[in-house]
PDB file of C-alpha atoms in Angstrom:
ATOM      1  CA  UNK A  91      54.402 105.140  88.616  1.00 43.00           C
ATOM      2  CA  UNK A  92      52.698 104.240  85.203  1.00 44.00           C
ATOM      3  CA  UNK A  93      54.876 106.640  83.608  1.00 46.00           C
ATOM      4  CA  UNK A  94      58.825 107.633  82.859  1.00 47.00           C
ATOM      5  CA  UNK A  95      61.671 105.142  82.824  1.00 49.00           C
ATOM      6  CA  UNK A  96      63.326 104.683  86.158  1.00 51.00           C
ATOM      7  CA  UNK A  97      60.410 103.436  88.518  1.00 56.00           C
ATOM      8  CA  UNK A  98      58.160 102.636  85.591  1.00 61.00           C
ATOM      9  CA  UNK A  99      55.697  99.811  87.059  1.00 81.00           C
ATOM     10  CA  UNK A 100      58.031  99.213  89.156  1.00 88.00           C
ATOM     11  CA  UNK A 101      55.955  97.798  92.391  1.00 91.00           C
ATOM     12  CA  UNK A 102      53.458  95.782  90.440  1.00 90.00           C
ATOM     13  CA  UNK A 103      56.618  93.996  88.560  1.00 93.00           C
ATOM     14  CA  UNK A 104      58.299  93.120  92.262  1.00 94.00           C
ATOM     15  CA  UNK A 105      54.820  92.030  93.567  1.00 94.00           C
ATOM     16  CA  UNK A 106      54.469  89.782  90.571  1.00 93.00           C
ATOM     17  CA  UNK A 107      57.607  88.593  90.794  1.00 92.00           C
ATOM     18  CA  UNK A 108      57.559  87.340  94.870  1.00 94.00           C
ATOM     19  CA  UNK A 109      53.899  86.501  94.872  1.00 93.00           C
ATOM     20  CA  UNK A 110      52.240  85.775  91.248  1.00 85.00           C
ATOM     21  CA  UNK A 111      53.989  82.726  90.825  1.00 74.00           C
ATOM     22  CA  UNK A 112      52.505  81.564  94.729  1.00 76.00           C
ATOM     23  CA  UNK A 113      49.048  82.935  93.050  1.00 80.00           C
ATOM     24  CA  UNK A 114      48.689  82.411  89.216  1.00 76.00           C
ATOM     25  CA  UNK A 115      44.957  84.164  89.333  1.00 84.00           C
ATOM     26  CA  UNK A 116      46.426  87.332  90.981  1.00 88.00           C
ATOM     27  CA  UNK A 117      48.148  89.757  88.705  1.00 84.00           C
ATOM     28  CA  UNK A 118      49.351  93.379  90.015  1.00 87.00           C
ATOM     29  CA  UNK A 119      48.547  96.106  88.041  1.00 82.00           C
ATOM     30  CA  UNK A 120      50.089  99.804  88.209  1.00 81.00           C
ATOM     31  CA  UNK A 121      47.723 102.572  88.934  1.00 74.00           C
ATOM     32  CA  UNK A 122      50.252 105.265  89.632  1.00 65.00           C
ATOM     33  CA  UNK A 123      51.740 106.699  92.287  1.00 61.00           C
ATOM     34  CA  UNK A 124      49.467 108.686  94.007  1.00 54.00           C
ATOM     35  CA  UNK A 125      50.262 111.795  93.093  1.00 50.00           C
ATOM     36  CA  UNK A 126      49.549 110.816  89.346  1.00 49.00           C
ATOM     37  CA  UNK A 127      46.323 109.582  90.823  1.00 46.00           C
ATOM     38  CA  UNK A 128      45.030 112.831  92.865  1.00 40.00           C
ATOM     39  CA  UNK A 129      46.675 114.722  89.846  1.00 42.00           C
ATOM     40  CA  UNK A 130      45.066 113.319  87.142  1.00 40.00           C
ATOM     41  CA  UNK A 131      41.387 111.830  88.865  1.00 41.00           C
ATOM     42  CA  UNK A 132      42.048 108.675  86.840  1.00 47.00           C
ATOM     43  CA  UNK A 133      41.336 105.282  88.513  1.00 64.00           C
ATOM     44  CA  UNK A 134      42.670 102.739  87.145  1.00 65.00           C
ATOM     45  CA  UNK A 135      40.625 100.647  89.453  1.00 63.00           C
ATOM     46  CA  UNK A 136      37.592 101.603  87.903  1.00 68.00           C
ATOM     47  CA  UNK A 137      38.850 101.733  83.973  1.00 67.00           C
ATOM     48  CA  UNK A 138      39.887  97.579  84.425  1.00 66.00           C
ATOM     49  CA  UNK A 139      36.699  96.938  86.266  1.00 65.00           C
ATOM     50  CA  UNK A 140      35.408  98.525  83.228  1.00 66.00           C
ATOM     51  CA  UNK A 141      37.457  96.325  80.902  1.00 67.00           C
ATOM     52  CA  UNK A 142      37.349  93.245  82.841  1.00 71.00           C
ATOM     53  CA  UNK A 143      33.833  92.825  84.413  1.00 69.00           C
ATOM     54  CA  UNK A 144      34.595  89.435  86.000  1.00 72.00           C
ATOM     55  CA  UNK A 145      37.553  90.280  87.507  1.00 76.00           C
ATOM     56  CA  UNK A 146      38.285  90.930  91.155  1.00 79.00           C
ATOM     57  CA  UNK A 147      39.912  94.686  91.118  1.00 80.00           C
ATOM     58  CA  UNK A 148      41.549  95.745  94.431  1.00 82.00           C
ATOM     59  CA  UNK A 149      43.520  99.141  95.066  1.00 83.00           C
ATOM     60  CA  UNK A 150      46.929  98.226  97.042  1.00 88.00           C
ATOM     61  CA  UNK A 151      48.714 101.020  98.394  1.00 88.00           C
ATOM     62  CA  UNK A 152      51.822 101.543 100.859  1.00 90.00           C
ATOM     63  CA  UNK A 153      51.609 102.705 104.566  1.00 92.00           C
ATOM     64  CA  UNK A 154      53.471 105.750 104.253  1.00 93.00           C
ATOM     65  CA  UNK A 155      52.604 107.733 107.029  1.00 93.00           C
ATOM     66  CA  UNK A 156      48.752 107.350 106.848  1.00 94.00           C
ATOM     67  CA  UNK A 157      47.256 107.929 110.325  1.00 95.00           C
ATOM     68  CA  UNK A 158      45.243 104.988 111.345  1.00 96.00           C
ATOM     69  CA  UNK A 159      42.026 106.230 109.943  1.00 96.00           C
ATOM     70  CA  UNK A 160      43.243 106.831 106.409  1.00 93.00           C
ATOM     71  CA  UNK A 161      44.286 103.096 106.967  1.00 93.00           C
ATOM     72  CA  UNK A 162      40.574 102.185 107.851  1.00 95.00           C
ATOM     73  CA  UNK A 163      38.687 104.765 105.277  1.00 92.00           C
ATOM     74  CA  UNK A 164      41.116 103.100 102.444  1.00 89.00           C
ATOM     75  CA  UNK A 165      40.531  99.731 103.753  1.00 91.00           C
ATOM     76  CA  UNK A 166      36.339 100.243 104.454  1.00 91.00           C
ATOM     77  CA  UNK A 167      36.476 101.034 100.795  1.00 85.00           C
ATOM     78  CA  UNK A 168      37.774  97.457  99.473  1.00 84.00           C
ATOM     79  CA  UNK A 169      41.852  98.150  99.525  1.00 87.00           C
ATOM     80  CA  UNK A 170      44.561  96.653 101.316  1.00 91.00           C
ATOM     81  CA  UNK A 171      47.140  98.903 102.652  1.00 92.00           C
ATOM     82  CA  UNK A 172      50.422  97.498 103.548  1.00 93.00           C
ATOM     83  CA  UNK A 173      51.704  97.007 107.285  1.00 92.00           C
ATOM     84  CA  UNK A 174      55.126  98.639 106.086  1.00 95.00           C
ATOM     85  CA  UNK A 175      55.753 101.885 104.973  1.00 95.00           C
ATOM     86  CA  UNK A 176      56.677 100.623 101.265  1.00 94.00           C
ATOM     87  CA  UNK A 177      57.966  98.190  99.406  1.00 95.00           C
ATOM     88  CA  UNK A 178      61.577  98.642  99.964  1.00 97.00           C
ATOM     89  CA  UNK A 179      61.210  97.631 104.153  1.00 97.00           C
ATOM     90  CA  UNK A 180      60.313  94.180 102.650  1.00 97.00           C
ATOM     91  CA  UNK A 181      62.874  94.179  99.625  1.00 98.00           C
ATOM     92  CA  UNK A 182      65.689  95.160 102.688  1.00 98.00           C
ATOM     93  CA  UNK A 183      64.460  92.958 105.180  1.00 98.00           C
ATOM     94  CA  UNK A 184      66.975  91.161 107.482  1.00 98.00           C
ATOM     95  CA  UNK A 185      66.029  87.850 106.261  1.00 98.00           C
ATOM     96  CA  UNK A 186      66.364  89.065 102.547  1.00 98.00           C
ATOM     97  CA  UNK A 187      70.079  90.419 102.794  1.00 98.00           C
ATOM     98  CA  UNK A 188      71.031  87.734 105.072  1.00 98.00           C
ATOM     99  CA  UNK A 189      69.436  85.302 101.921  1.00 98.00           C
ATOM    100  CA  UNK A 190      72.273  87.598  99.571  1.00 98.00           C
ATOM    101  CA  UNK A 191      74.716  87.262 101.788  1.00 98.00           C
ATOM    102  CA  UNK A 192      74.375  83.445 101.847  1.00 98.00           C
ATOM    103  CA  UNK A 193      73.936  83.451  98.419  1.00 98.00           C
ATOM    104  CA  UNK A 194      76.984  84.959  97.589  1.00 98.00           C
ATOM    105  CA  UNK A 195      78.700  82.770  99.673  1.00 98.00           C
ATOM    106  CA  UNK A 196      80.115  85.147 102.070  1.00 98.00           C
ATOM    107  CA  UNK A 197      78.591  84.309 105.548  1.00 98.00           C
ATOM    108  CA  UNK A 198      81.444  86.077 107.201  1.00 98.00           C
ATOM    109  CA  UNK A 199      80.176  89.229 105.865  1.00 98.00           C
ATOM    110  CA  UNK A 200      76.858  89.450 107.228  1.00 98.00           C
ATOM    111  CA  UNK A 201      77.534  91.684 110.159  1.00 98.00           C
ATOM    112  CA  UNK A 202      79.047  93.915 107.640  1.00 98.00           C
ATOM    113  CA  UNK A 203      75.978  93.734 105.842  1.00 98.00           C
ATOM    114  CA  UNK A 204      73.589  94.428 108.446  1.00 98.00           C
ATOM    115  CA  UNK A 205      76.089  97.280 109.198  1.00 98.00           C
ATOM    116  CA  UNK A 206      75.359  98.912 105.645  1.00 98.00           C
ATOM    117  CA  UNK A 207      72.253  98.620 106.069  1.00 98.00           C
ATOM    118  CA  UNK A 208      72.087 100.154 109.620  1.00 98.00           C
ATOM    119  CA  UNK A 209      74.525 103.151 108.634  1.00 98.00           C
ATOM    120  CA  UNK A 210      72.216 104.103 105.526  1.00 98.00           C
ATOM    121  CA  UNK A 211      69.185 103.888 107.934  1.00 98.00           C
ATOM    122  CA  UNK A 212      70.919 106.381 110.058  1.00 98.00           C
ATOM    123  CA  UNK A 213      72.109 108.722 107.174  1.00 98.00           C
ATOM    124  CA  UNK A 214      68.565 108.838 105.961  1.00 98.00           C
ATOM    125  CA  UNK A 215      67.218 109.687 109.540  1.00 98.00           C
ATOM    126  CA  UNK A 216      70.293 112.512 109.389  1.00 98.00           C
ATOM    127  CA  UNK A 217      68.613 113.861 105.836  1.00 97.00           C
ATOM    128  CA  UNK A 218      65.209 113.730 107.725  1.00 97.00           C
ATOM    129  CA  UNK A 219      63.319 110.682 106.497  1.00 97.00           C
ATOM    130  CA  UNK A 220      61.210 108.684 109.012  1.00 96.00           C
ATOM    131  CA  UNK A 221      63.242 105.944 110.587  1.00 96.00           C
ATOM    132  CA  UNK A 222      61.614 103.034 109.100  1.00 96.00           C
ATOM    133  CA  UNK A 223      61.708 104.669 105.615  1.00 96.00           C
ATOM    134  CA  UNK A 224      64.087 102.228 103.918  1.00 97.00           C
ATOM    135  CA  UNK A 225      62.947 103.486 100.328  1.00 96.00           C
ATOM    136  CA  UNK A 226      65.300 106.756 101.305  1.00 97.00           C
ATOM    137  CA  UNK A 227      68.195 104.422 102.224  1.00 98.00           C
ATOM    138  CA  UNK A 228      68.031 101.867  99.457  1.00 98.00           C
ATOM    139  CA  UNK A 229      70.330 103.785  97.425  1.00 98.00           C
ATOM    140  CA  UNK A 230      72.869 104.083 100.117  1.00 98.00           C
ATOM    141  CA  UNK A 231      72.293  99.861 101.187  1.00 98.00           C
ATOM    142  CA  UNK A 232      72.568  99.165  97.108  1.00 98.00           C
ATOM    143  CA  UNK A 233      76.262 100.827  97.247  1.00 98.00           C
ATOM    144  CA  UNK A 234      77.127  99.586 100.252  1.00 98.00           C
ATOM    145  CA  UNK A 235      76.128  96.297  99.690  1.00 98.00           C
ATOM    146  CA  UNK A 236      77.917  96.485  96.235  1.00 98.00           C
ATOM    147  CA  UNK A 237      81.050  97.188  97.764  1.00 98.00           C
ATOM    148  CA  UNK A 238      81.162  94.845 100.998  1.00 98.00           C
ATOM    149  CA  UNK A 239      80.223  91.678  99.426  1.00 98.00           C
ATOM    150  CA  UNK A 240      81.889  92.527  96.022  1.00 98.00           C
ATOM    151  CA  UNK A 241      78.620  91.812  93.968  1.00 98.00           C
ATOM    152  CA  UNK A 242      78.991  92.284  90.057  1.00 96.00           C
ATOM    153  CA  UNK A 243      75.949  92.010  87.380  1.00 96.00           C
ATOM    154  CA  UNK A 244      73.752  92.534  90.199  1.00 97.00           C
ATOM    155  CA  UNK A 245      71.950  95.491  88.583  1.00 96.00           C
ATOM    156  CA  UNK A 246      72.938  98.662  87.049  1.00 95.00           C
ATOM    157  CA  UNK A 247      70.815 100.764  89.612  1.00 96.00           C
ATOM    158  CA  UNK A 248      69.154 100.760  93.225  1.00 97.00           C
ATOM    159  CA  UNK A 249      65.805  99.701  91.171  1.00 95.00           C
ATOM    160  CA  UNK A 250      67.271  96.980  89.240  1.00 95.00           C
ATOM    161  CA  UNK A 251      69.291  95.867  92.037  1.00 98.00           C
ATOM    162  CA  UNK A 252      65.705  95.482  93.997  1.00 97.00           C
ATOM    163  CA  UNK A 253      64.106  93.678  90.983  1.00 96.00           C
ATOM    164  CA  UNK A 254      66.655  91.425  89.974  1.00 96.00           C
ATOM    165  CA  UNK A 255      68.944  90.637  92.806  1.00 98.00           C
ATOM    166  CA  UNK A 256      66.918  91.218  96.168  1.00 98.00           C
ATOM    167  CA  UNK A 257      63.051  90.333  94.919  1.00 97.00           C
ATOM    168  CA  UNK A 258      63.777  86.532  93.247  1.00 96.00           C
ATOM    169  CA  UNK A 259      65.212  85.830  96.870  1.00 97.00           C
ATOM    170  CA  UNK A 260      62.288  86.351  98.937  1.00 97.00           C
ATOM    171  CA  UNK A 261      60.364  82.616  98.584  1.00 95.00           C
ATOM    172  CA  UNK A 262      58.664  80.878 100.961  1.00 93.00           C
ATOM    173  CA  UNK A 263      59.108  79.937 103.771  1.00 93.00           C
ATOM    174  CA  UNK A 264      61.168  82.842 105.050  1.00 96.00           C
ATOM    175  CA  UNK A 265      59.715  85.388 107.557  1.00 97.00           C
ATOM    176  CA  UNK A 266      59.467  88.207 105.113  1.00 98.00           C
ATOM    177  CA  UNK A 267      57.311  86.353 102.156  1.00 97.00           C
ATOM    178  CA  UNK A 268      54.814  85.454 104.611  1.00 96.00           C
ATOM    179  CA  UNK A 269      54.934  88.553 105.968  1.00 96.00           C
ATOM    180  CA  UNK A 270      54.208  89.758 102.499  1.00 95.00           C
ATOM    181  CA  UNK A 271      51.490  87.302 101.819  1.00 94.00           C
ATOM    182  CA  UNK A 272      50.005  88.085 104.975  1.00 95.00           C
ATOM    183  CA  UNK A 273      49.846  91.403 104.078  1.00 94.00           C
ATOM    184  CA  UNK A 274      48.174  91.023 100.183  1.00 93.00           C
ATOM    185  CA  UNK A 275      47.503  87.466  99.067  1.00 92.00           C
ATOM    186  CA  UNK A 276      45.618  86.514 102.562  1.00 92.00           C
ATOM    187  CA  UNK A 277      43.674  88.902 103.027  1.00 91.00           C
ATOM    188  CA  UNK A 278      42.219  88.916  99.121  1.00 87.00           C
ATOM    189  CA  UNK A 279      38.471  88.264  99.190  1.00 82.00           C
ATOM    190  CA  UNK A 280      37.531  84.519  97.773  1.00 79.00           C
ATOM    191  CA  UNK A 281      36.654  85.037  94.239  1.00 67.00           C
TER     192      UNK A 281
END
């Protein structure tokens, strides 16, 4: 979202985060979620080609649920959709809470980890989300996480927690930044 305070730019600020400092002439952009988009018609694609004529502007949008010719259509038109559902599969990755885990200096606790992470999967799948929908559970992981591995100043919400904890931990070479680059930075026309 472009707009309000909780989610405000949000994606674009994680993206930049884990992959502008791999790719200094890449910066994400917010254009909304996409219900401001089909709301309000406004493309934010089109008003920074507008601004910026020389600049290289892609849409970027998550999977979601998109059937696999809404993937092609979106991706015929010059944007990259990404091979997860959203954001929060790569923020919750394995690899990245297994990176907290060693961070914190609690290696003992990673089953119990990967347990939090695997009973908030299942809750959300109880409320009805799909079962790779991780954006449902990250509330539920942030908590648990919280309390298992006794984390303090690790962010005052399940956004900030994202940003500021999880995000700065996924850097090359693990599994789940490549996967990530594979998914954006790679497959970025040459300007």
């Amino acid at each position: 979202s472009t707009i309000g305070t909780r989610r405000k730019d949000f994606d674009a600020e994680i993206y930049n985060r884990i992959l502008g400092s791999q790719s200094s002439d890449v910066l994400f952009v917010s254009g909304g979620s996409s219900n401001q988009i089909s709301t309000s018609g406004v493309s934010i694609q089109k008003t920074l080609t507008n601004i910026l004529p020389t600049a290289q502007v892609l849409a970027m949008c998550d999977r979601d649920d998109k059937s696999p010719a809404e993937v092609t259509q979106f991706e015929q038109s010059g944007g990259i959709v990404l091979g997860k559902r959203n954001l929060e599969s790569y923020l919750l990755a394995d690899d990245v809470i297994e990176a907290l885990v060693l961070r914190e200096e609690k290696g003992h606790l990673l089953a119990d980890a990967a347990k939090v992470k695997a009973d908030a999967l299942a809750n959300s799948v109880n409320r009805g989300n799909a079962t790779d929908d991780l954006k449902s559970a990250a509330g539920d992981i942030y908590t648990g996480l919280k309390r298992v591995l006794g984390l303090q100043r690790c962010g005052n919400s399940t956004e900030t927690f994202l940003r500021d904890t999880l995000a700065p931990l996924i850097v090359a070479p693990m599994a789940t930044y490549q996967e990530l680059k594979a998914a954006v930075i790679d497959r970025l026309p040459p300007s």
